[in-house]
Coordinates of C-alpha atoms and ligand atoms in Angstrom, one line a residue:
X1 CA 93.6 136.6 449.3
X2 CA 93.6 138.6 446.0
X3 CA 92.6 136.5 443.0
X4 CA 94.4 136.5 439.8
X5 CA 91.2 136.6 437.7
X6 CA 90.2 140.1 438.9
X7 CA 92.6 142.3 436.9
X8 CA 91.9 145.5 438.8
X9 CA 95.3 145.2 440.5
X10 CA 97.1 145.1 437.1
X11 CA 95.2 148.1 435.8
X12 CA 96.0 150.0 439.0
X13 CA 99.7 149.2 438.8
X14 CA 99.9 150.0 435.1
X15 CA 98.2 153.4 435.5
X16 CA 100.2 154.3 438.6
X17 CA 103.5 153.6 437.0
X18 CA 103.1 155.5 433.7
X19 CA 105.7 158.1 432.8
X20 CA 104.5 161.4 431.6
X21 CA 106.0 164.8 431.1
X22 CA 104.6 165.9 434.4
X23 CA 105.3 162.8 436.4
X24 CA 109.0 162.9 435.5
X25 CA 109.2 166.6 436.5
X26 CA 107.4 166.2 439.8
X27 CA 109.2 163.1 441.0
X28 CA 111.7 164.2 443.7
X29 CA 113.5 160.9 443.5
X30 CA 117.4 161.0 443.4
X31 CA 120.0 158.3 443.3
X32 CA 121.5 157.7 446.7
X33 CA 124.9 156.3 445.7
X34 CA 125.8 155.7 449.4
X35 CA 122.9 153.3 449.5
X36 CA 123.4 151.6 446.1
X37 CA 122.5 147.9 446.2
X38 CA 125.2 145.2 445.7
X39 CA 125.2 144.0 442.1
X40 CA 125.2 140.3 443.2
X41 CA 123.4 138.0 445.6
X42 CA 126.0 136.6 447.9
X43 CA 125.8 133.6 450.2
X44 CA 129.0 134.1 452.3
X45 CA 128.9 130.7 453.9
X46 CA 128.6 128.7 450.7
X47 CA 131.7 128.0 448.6
X48 CA 130.9 128.1 444.8
X49 CA 132.1 125.3 442.6
X50 CA 133.6 126.9 439.5
X51 CA 132.4 126.1 436.0
X52 CA 134.4 125.8 432.8
X53 CA 135.0 129.2 431.3
X54 CA 135.8 128.3 427.8
X55 CA 133.0 129.4 425.4
X56 CA 132.3 126.5 423.0
X57 CA 131.9 127.7 419.4
X58 CA 128.7 126.2 418.0
X59 CA 129.2 127.9 414.7
X60 CA 125.4 128.5 414.6
X61 CA 124.6 131.9 413.0
X62 CA 123.0 134.3 415.5
X63 CA 120.2 135.1 413.0
X64 CA 119.4 131.4 412.9
X65 CA 119.6 130.9 416.6
X66 CA 117.2 133.7 417.5
X67 CA 114.6 132.5 415.0
X68 CA 114.9 128.7 415.7
X69 CA 113.4 126.6 418.4
X70 CA 114.2 122.9 418.9
X71 CA 111.2 120.6 418.8
X72 CA 110.1 120.0 422.4
X73 CA 110.5 116.2 422.3
X74 CA 114.1 116.1 421.2
X75 CA 115.8 113.8 423.7
X76 CA 118.8 115.6 425.0
X77 CA 120.2 116.7 428.3
X78 CA 122.8 119.5 428.9
X79 CA 126.1 118.6 430.5
X80 CA 128.1 121.0 432.7
X81 CA 129.8 122.5 429.7
X82 CA 126.5 123.3 428.1
X83 CA 125.1 124.7 431.5
X84 CA 128.1 127.0 431.7
X85 CA 127.6 128.2 428.2
X86 CA 123.9 128.9 428.8
X87 CA 124.6 130.8 432.0
X88 CA 127.6 132.8 430.7
X89 CA 125.9 133.9 427.5
X90 CA 122.6 134.9 429.2
X91 CA 123.7 136.3 432.6
X92 CA 127.5 136.1 432.8
X93 CA 129.8 139.1 433.2
X94 CA 131.1 140.0 429.8
X95 CA 132.6 143.4 430.3
X96 CA 133.8 145.6 433.3
X97 CA 134.1 149.3 433.5
X98 CA 135.5 151.5 436.3
X99 CA 133.9 154.7 437.2
X100 CA 134.3 157.2 440.0
X101 CA 131.9 155.4 442.3
X102 CA 133.3 151.9 441.7
X103 CA 133.0 149.3 438.9
X104 CA 130.1 148.2 436.7
X105 CA 130.0 144.6 435.8
X106 CA 128.2 144.4 432.5
X107 CA 126.4 141.2 431.7
X108 CA 125.5 139.3 428.5
X109 CA 122.0 140.7 428.2
X110 CA 120.8 144.3 428.3
X111 CA 119.3 145.4 431.6
X112 CA 117.7 148.6 432.7
X113 CA 120.3 150.8 434.5
X114 CA 122.8 147.9 434.4
X115 CA 121.3 146.9 437.8
X116 CA 120.8 143.2 437.0
X117 CA 118.0 142.3 439.3
X118 CA 117.5 138.9 437.8
X119 CA 119.0 135.9 439.6
X120 CA 119.2 132.4 438.1
X121 CA 118.8 129.1 440.0
X122 CA 119.1 125.6 438.6
X123 CA 116.9 122.7 439.5
X124 CA 118.3 119.5 437.9
X125 CA 118.6 115.8 438.1
X126 CA 122.0 114.1 437.7
X127 CA 123.7 115.7 434.6
X128 CA 127.1 114.9 433.2
X129 CA 129.6 116.5 435.7
X130 CA 126.8 118.1 437.7
X131 CA 125.1 116.1 440.5
X132 CA 121.3 116.6 441.1
X133 CA 120.5 119.6 443.2
X134 CA 119.2 123.1 443.5
X135 CA 121.9 125.6 442.7
X136 CA 122.3 129.4 442.6
X137 CA 124.4 130.9 439.8
X138 CA 127.1 133.2 441.1
X139 CA 128.2 135.4 438.1
X140 CA 131.1 137.0 440.0
X141 CA 132.8 133.7 440.6
X142 CA 131.3 132.1 437.5
X143 CA 130.3 129.3 439.8
X144 CA 127.4 127.4 441.2
X145 CA 126.5 127.3 444.9
X146 CA 124.5 124.2 445.9
X147 CA 121.5 125.1 448.0
X148 CA 120.0 121.6 448.1
X149 CA 121.5 118.3 447.2
X150 CA 119.3 115.7 445.4
X151 CA 116.6 115.7 442.8
X152 CA 113.9 118.4 443.5
X153 CA 112.4 118.5 440.0
X154 CA 109.2 117.0 441.2
X155 CA 108.5 120.2 443.2
X156 CA 108.5 122.1 439.9
X157 CA 106.3 119.5 438.3
X158 CA 103.8 119.9 441.1
X159 CA 104.1 123.7 441.0
X160 CA 103.3 123.8 437.3
X161 CA 100.4 121.4 437.4
X162 CA 102.4 118.8 435.5
X163 CA 103.5 121.1 432.6
X164 CA 104.9 118.5 430.2
X165 CA 108.1 120.5 429.3
X166 CA 108.9 120.8 433.0
X167 CA 108.0 117.2 433.7
X168 CA 110.4 116.0 431.1
X169 CA 113.2 118.5 431.7
X170 CA 116.6 117.3 432.9
X171 CA 117.2 120.9 434.0
X172 CA 114.9 123.8 434.7
X173 CA 116.4 127.3 435.2
X174 CA 114.3 129.5 437.6
X175 CA 114.6 133.2 437.1
X176 CA 113.9 135.4 440.1
X177 CA 113.7 139.2 440.3
X178 CA 114.9 141.2 443.3
X179 CA 112.8 144.4 443.9
X180 CA 115.3 146.6 445.6
X181 CA 118.2 146.1 443.2
X182 CA 116.3 147.8 440.4
X183 CA 113.8 149.9 442.5
X184 CA 116.8 151.9 443.9
X185 CA 116.7 153.7 440.6
X186 CA 113.4 153.1 439.1
X187 CA 111.1 152.9 442.1
X188 CA 107.7 151.2 441.6
X189 CA 108.1 151.0 437.8
X190 CA 110.6 148.2 438.5
X191 CA 107.9 145.6 438.2
X192 CA 107.7 146.3 434.5
X193 CA 111.4 146.0 434.3
X194 CA 111.2 142.5 435.8
X195 CA 109.6 141.4 432.5
X196 CA 111.9 143.5 430.3
X197 CA 115.1 142.4 431.9
X198 CA 114.1 138.8 432.5
X199 CA 113.0 138.9 428.8
X200 CA 116.3 140.1 427.3
X201 CA 118.1 137.4 429.3
X202 CA 115.7 134.8 428.0
X203 CA 116.2 135.9 424.4
X204 CA 119.9 135.1 424.9
X205 CA 119.2 131.9 426.8
X206 CA 116.8 130.5 424.2
X207 CA 119.1 131.4 421.3
X208 CA 122.1 129.7 423.0
X209 CA 119.9 126.7 423.8
X210 CA 118.8 126.5 420.1
X211 CA 122.5 126.6 419.1
X212 CA 123.2 123.7 421.5
X213 CA 120.2 121.7 420.1
X214 CA 118.3 122.0 423.4
X215 CA 114.5 122.6 423.6
X216 CA 113.9 125.6 425.9
X217 CA 110.4 126.4 426.9
X218 CA 109.5 129.4 429.0
X219 CA 106.9 128.6 431.7
X220 CA 105.1 131.3 433.6
X221 CA 102.2 129.3 435.1
X222 CA 103.3 128.0 438.5
X223 CA 102.2 128.2 442.1
X224 CA 104.4 131.0 443.2
X225 CA 104.8 130.1 446.9
X226 CA 106.0 126.5 446.0
X227 CA 108.8 127.7 443.8
X228 CA 109.8 130.5 446.2
X229 CA 109.9 127.9 449.0
X230 CA 112.1 125.6 447.0
X231 CA 114.6 128.3 446.5
X232 CA 114.1 129.7 450.0
X233 CA 114.0 133.3 448.8
X234 CA 112.5 136.0 451.0
X235 CA 109.5 136.7 448.8
X236 CA 109.1 140.2 450.2
X237 CA 112.3 141.0 448.4
X238 CA 112.9 138.4 445.7
X239 CA 110.3 136.4 443.7
X240 CA 110.3 133.7 441.1
X241 CA 109.2 135.2 437.7
X242 CA 109.8 132.6 435.0
X243 CA 111.0 129.1 434.5
X244 CA 112.8 127.7 431.5
X245 CA 112.6 123.9 430.9
X246 CA 115.8 122.8 429.2
X247 CA 116.3 119.6 427.3
X248 CA 114.0 116.6 427.2
X249 CA 114.0 113.1 428.7
X250 CA 111.2 111.0 427.3
X251 CA 111.9 108.4 430.0
X252 CA 110.4 110.6 432.7
X253 CA 106.8 110.3 433.6
X254 CA 104.6 112.9 431.9
X255 CA 102.6 113.7 435.1
X256 CA 105.1 113.4 437.9
X257 CA 108.5 113.9 436.3
X258 CA 111.4 112.3 438.0
X259 CA 110.6 109.2 440.1
X260 CA 112.5 110.2 443.3
X261 CA 109.9 110.8 445.9
X262 CA 106.3 111.7 445.5
X263 CA 106.0 115.5 445.0
X264 CA 103.7 116.0 448.1
X265 CA 106.3 114.2 450.2
X266 CA 109.2 116.3 448.8
X267 CA 107.2 119.4 449.4
X268 CA 106.3 118.5 452.9
X269 CA 110.0 117.8 453.6
X270 CA 111.2 121.2 452.1
X271 CA 112.9 122.9 455.0
X272 CA 114.1 126.5 455.0
X273 CA 117.7 126.6 454.1
X274 CA 118.7 129.0 456.8
X275 CA 121.6 130.2 454.7
X276 CA 122.8 133.8 455.3
X277 CA 122.8 136.3 452.4
X278 CA 124.6 139.6 452.4
X279 CA 122.2 142.6 452.7
X280 CA 122.0 144.5 449.4
X281 CA 122.2 148.0 450.9
X282 CA 122.3 149.8 454.3
X283 CA 118.5 150.1 454.0
X284 CA 115.9 149.3 451.5
X285 CA 112.9 151.4 450.4
X286 CA 109.8 149.4 450.0
X287 CA 107.4 150.1 447.1
X288 CA 104.2 148.3 448.2
X289 CA 102.5 148.8 444.8
X290 CA 104.9 146.2 443.3
X291 CA 104.4 143.6 446.0
X292 CA 100.6 144.1 445.7
X293 CA 100.9 143.6 441.9
X294 CA 102.9 140.5 442.5
X295 CA 100.5 139.1 445.1
X296 CA 97.5 139.8 442.9
X297 CA 99.1 138.0 440.0
X298 CA 100.2 135.0 442.0
X299 CA 98.7 131.5 441.5
X300 CA 97.8 129.6 444.6
X301 CA 96.6 126.2 443.4
X302 CA 96.8 123.6 440.7
X303 CA 93.3 124.7 439.6
X304 CA 94.6 128.3 439.0
X305 CA 97.6 126.9 437.1
X306 CA 95.2 124.8 434.9
X307 CA 93.2 128.0 434.1
X308 CA 96.5 129.7 433.1
X309 CA 97.4 126.8 430.8
X310 CA 93.9 127.0 429.3
X311 CA 93.2 123.5 430.6
X312 CA 90.5 124.2 433.1
X313 CA 87.8 121.5 433.4
X314 CA 84.7 122.5 431.5
X315 CA 82.7 122.8 434.8
X316 CA 85.3 125.3 436.1
X317 CA 85.1 127.6 433.1
X318 CA 81.6 128.7 433.9
X319 CA 83.0 130.9 436.6
X320 CA 85.7 132.3 434.4
X321 CA 85.7 135.4 432.1
X322 CA 84.0 134.8 428.8
X323 CA 87.2 135.0 426.7
X324 CA 88.9 132.1 428.6
X325 CA 90.3 129.7 426.1
X326 CA 91.2 132.4 423.6
X327 CA 94.8 133.3 423.2
X328 CA 94.8 136.8 424.7
X329 CA 96.1 138.1 421.4
X330 CA 94.3 140.6 419.2
X331 CA 94.5 140.7 415.4
X332 CA 95.3 144.0 413.8
X333 CA 92.7 145.2 411.3
X334 CA 93.7 144.5 407.7
X335 CA 96.0 147.3 406.3
X336 CA 94.0 150.3 405.2
X337 CA 97.0 152.5 404.3
X338 CA 99.9 152.1 401.9
X339 CA 101.9 148.9 402.4
X340 CA 105.5 148.1 402.0
X341 CA 106.6 144.5 401.5
X342 CA 109.5 143.5 403.7
X343 CA 112.6 142.1 402.1
X344 CA 114.3 139.9 404.7
X345 CA 117.5 137.9 403.9
X346 CA 117.1 134.2 403.4
X347 CA 119.3 131.7 405.3
X348 CA 121.7 131.6 402.4
X349 CA 122.1 135.3 402.2
X350 CA 122.2 136.3 405.8
X351 CA 125.4 137.2 407.8
X352 CA 126.7 134.1 409.5
X353 CA 128.3 135.7 412.6
X354 CA 127.9 133.0 415.3
X355 CA 125.6 133.5 418.3
X356 CA 128.4 133.4 420.8
X357 CA 130.3 136.2 419.0
X358 CA 127.2 138.3 418.6
X359 CA 126.3 138.1 422.2
X360 CA 129.8 139.1 423.3
X361 CA 129.8 141.9 420.8
X362 CA 126.4 143.3 421.9
X363 CA 126.2 146.4 424.1
X364 CA 123.6 149.2 424.1
X365 CA 124.4 151.9 421.7
X366 CA 125.2 155.2 423.5
X367 CA 125.0 157.3 420.4
X368 CA 123.6 156.7 417.0
X369 CA 125.1 158.2 413.8
X370 CA 122.2 159.7 411.8
X371 CA 123.0 157.4 408.8
X372 CA 120.5 155.2 407.2
X373 CA 120.2 151.4 407.5
X374 CA 118.7 149.4 404.6
X375 CA 115.2 148.1 404.3
X376 CA 116.7 144.6 404.1
X377 CA 118.4 145.0 407.4
X378 CA 115.2 146.2 409.1
X379 CA 113.2 143.5 407.4
X380 CA 115.6 140.8 408.5
X381 CA 115.4 142.0 412.1
X382 CA 111.7 142.0 412.2
X383 CA 111.4 138.7 410.4
X384 CA 113.9 136.8 412.5
X385 CA 112.8 138.2 415.9
X386 CA 109.2 137.4 415.5
X387 CA 109.1 133.8 414.4
X388 CA 107.7 132.6 417.7
X389 CA 108.7 132.0 421.3
X390 CA 108.2 128.6 423.0
X391 CA 106.2 129.7 426.1
X392 CA 103.3 128.3 428.0
X393 CA 101.3 131.6 427.5
X394 CA 101.9 131.7 423.7
X395 CA 99.6 129.0 422.6
X396 CA 99.5 128.0 419.8
X397 CA 103.1 128.5 419.0
X398 CA 103.6 131.7 417.1
X399 CA 101.0 133.7 419.0
X400 CA 102.1 137.2 420.0
X401 CA 100.7 139.6 422.6
X402 CA 102.6 142.7 421.5
X403 CA 102.2 144.5 418.2
X404 CA 105.1 146.4 416.7
X405 CA 104.8 150.1 415.7
X406 CA 107.7 151.9 414.1
X407 CA 108.9 155.4 413.7
X408 CA 111.2 155.3 410.7
X409 CA 113.8 158.1 410.4
X410 CA 116.5 156.8 408.1
X411 CA 115.8 153.5 406.3
X412 CA 116.8 153.4 402.6
X413 CA 113.8 152.5 400.5
X414 CA 111.3 153.5 403.1
X415 CA 109.8 157.0 403.5
X416 CA 110.2 158.5 407.0
X417 CA 107.1 158.2 409.0
X418 CA 105.0 156.0 411.3
X419 CA 104.3 152.4 410.5
X420 CA 102.7 149.3 412.0
X421 CA 104.1 145.8 411.3
X422 CA 101.7 143.2 410.0
X423 CA 103.6 140.1 411.0
X424 CA 101.3 137.6 409.2
X425 CA 101.6 139.5 405.9
X426 CA 105.3 140.5 406.4
X427 CA 104.4 144.1 405.5
X428 CA 104.6 147.5 407.0
X429 CA 101.6 149.7 406.8
X430 CA 102.2 153.4 406.7
X431 CA 100.2 155.3 409.2
X432 CA 101.6 158.8 408.5
X433 CA 104.5 160.2 406.6
X434 CA 107.0 162.8 407.9
X435 CA 110.1 163.5 409.8
X436 CA 109.4 162.6 413.4
X437 CA 112.8 162.7 414.9
X438 CA 111.8 165.4 417.5
X439 CA 108.6 163.6 418.4
X440 CA 110.5 160.3 418.8
X441 CA 113.1 162.0 421.0
X442 CA 110.3 163.3 423.2
X443 CA 108.4 160.0 423.3
X444 CA 111.6 158.2 424.4
X445 CA 111.7 160.2 427.6
X446 CA 113.3 163.2 426.0
X447 CA 116.5 161.4 425.2
X448 CA 118.8 161.9 422.2
X449 CA 119.0 158.2 421.3
X450 CA 115.5 157.7 419.9
X451 CA 115.9 161.0 418.0
X452 CA 119.1 159.9 416.3
X453 CA 118.3 156.2 415.7
X454 CA 117.4 155.0 412.2
X455 CA 114.2 153.5 413.5
X456 CA 112.4 153.3 416.8
X457 CA 110.3 150.1 417.4
X458 CA 107.5 150.5 420.0
X459 CA 105.7 147.5 421.4
X460 CA 102.0 148.1 422.0
X461 CA 99.5 145.7 423.5
X462 CA 95.8 145.7 424.0
X463 CA 95.8 144.7 427.7
X464 CA 92.0 144.0 427.9
X465 CA 91.9 140.6 426.2
X466 CA 95.2 139.7 427.8
X467 CA 93.8 140.3 431.3
X468 CA 90.6 138.6 430.4
X469 CA 92.6 135.5 429.3
X470 CA 95.4 135.5 431.9
X471 CA 94.2 137.7 434.7
X472 CA 96.7 140.0 436.5
X473 CA 99.5 137.5 435.6
X474 CA 98.9 138.5 431.9
X475 CA 100.8 141.7 432.9
X476 CA 103.9 139.6 433.7
X477 CA 103.5 137.7 430.4
X478 CA 103.1 140.8 428.1
X479 CA 106.1 142.5 429.7
X480 CA 108.2 139.3 429.5
X481 CA 107.2 138.7 425.9
X482 CA 108.3 142.2 425.1
X483 CA 111.6 141.7 426.7
X484 CA 112.2 138.5 424.8
X485 CA 111.3 140.1 421.5
X486 CA 113.4 143.1 422.4
X487 CA 116.3 140.9 423.3
X488 CA 116.0 139.1 419.9
X489 CA 115.9 142.5 418.1
X490 CA 119.1 143.5 419.9
X491 CA 120.8 140.3 418.7
X492 CA 119.4 140.7 415.2
X493 CA 120.8 144.2 415.0
X494 CA 124.3 143.3 416.2
X495 CA 124.4 140.2 414.0
X496 CA 124.1 142.7 411.1
X497 CA 126.7 145.0 412.7
X498 CA 124.1 147.6 413.6
X499 CA 123.5 149.0 417.1
X500 CA 120.5 149.0 419.3
X501 CA 119.3 150.1 422.7
X502 CA 116.3 149.6 424.9
X503 CA 114.6 152.8 426.0
X504 CA 111.8 153.9 428.3
X505 CA 108.9 156.2 427.2
X506 CA 106.0 158.5 428.0
X507 CA 103.2 155.9 428.0
X508 CA 100.1 157.7 426.9
X509 CA 101.9 160.0 424.5
X510 CA 103.1 157.0 422.6
X511 CA 99.5 155.7 422.3
X512 CA 98.4 159.2 421.2
X513 CA 101.2 159.4 418.6
X514 CA 100.1 156.1 416.9
X515 CA 96.4 156.8 417.2
X516 CA 93.8 156.3 415.9
X517 CA 95.4 153.0 414.9
X518 CA 96.8 152.2 418.3
X519 CA 93.8 153.5 420.2
X520 CA 93.1 151.4 423.3
X521 CA 96.6 149.9 423.3
X522 CA 99.2 150.4 425.9
X523 CA 102.9 151.2 425.3
X524 CA 104.9 148.2 426.7
X525 CA 108.5 148.5 425.4
X526 CA 110.8 150.5 423.1
X527 CA 114.0 149.7 421.3
X528 CA 115.9 152.0 419.0
X529 CA 118.0 150.6 416.2
X530 CA 120.6 152.2 413.9
X531 CA 124.2 152.7 413.1
X532 CA 126.1 153.2 416.4
X533 CA 128.4 156.2 416.3
X534 CA 130.9 153.9 417.9
X535 CA 130.3 150.2 417.2
X536 CA 131.9 147.5 419.3
X537 CA 133.8 145.1 416.9
Ligands
FMN1 C1 114.3 147.6 428.6 C2 115.4 148.5 428.6 C3 115.3 149.9 428.7 C4 116.4 150.7 428.7 N1 116.2 152.1 428.8 C5 117.2 152.9 428.6 C6 117.0 154.3 428.5 O1 115.9 154.8 428.7 N2 118.1 155.1 428.3 C7 119.4 154.6 428.1 O2 120.3 155.3 427.9 N3 119.6 153.2 428.1 C8 118.6 152.4 428.4 N4 118.8 151.0 428.4 C9 120.1 150.5 428.2 C10 120.7 150.0 429.5 O3 121.2 151.1 430.2 C11 121.8 149.0 429.2 O4 121.3 147.8 428.8 C12 122.7 148.7 430.5 O5 123.4 149.8 430.9 C13 123.6 147.5 430.2 O6 124.5 147.8 429.2 P1 124.6 147.0 427.9 O7 123.3 146.9 427.3 O8 125.6 147.8 427.0 O9 125.2 145.6 428.3 C14 117.7 150.2 428.5 C15 117.8 148.8 428.4 C16 116.7 148.0 428.4 C17 116.9 146.5 428.3

């Protein structure tokens, strides 16, 4: 059985799935539209129960919601209306567009190729208007299909080694990722997309939760097989990727969660559901590299989960890598080049467009006008998006695995050039000056969008300390964090009536462009921001 601690598998996967000028030109892959996967998971034998469709107006400004997190011990449970709001604004269908081959159902959060490989499941106790159970979210019907009746939260408590946020949660949302739905287009690189696309969805989910006053902690440390068994997914095709604990009930036991049955008993009684699902395509192409990456980053026992959480017993740590117990983060060297102080808007000054409105307005820019944005707009985006994510792998709160490097083309008050963002000092350090529109277009896989944007924000991470701290599973964490930060940047841009789009990139060329500063770091994510040539109102 591969062990998470030996990070060879993550390095192998990372290297094998890099894009380069040559790899893109020598890849014979084409899109087989006759074999395109279904956009939804369908259980034909289960009738969904519909949820309320009215979006409640919280009035909370998007720029507040993305920056805020509700203290973990705030006693509150979502009701069905809140559940519907969380699901709609993170994974619901918000727009439809017909094209010659059919119809695209666009969803609330950005997703590579609009292929939406992330499925959501609910595991809850009795909530107002929603009885305890395990449910699958059906976006097409905007409904819930009940897969199991009764309270199964203790299974998640067991799987996460008693993670307090899960143990006290009235509701946990489990996000799974389906290989083929995204690999149809992106082949083996899809495993990176799991983190990105799950992340943008979580950015919305956490912002909506904050607006509803709900604590929402992302948990990535869990025994994979236990969670997959609870949902009864075919783990060759679909795997649990992240959990989100929502709300808090201080009356629940910190160790065992809900008092239904003992977790081992519930686990022993977990039978396969035997519920049919509709095949996604005529046939599916398997990319074993991804399944190997997933297996090598899986946790198999409470002991492995404890190591993930940084809670390994002292005796156990002797066998662990030397850096265990550190955060996996690296500090940037103090600025050595010219610095520019950021000028973010305060709460009193910022645009107050509510989170619900901004999510519904968001869409990826398809063309940027080459007109400048202001330094204040850029500052506000960077400031608001990086104020910390409640997650079990970002400990203490506020830690960050990714560093932000920028290519600035058109920002008033900022010379064009390459910069690195020092989050702790709220400054940009200039690495080199110049007009790099052509270079940026090339780095973003030779697309026009990064060349025309006002600024391209690259996420770079030093994977070595991350793998030392978290093993192969650190790869899931660093991609997921990037997706969440990227999702927040999307919302911060649209809250200020700017446009944005996620992009893919030529991995090693990005590192070379930002070197020597970025030497040793890997390119993880890219988002371009600017004034959309056509902005959704
Ligand atoms: C991580 C990420 C990478 C993306 N990469 C590209 C890209 O390389 N080129 C592109 O045109 N759009 C890219 N997109 C935009 C998606 O195509 C877009 O999100 C999807 O079509 C859904 O549309 P929407 O964002 O307007 O809702 C990317 C989006 C994400 C989240």
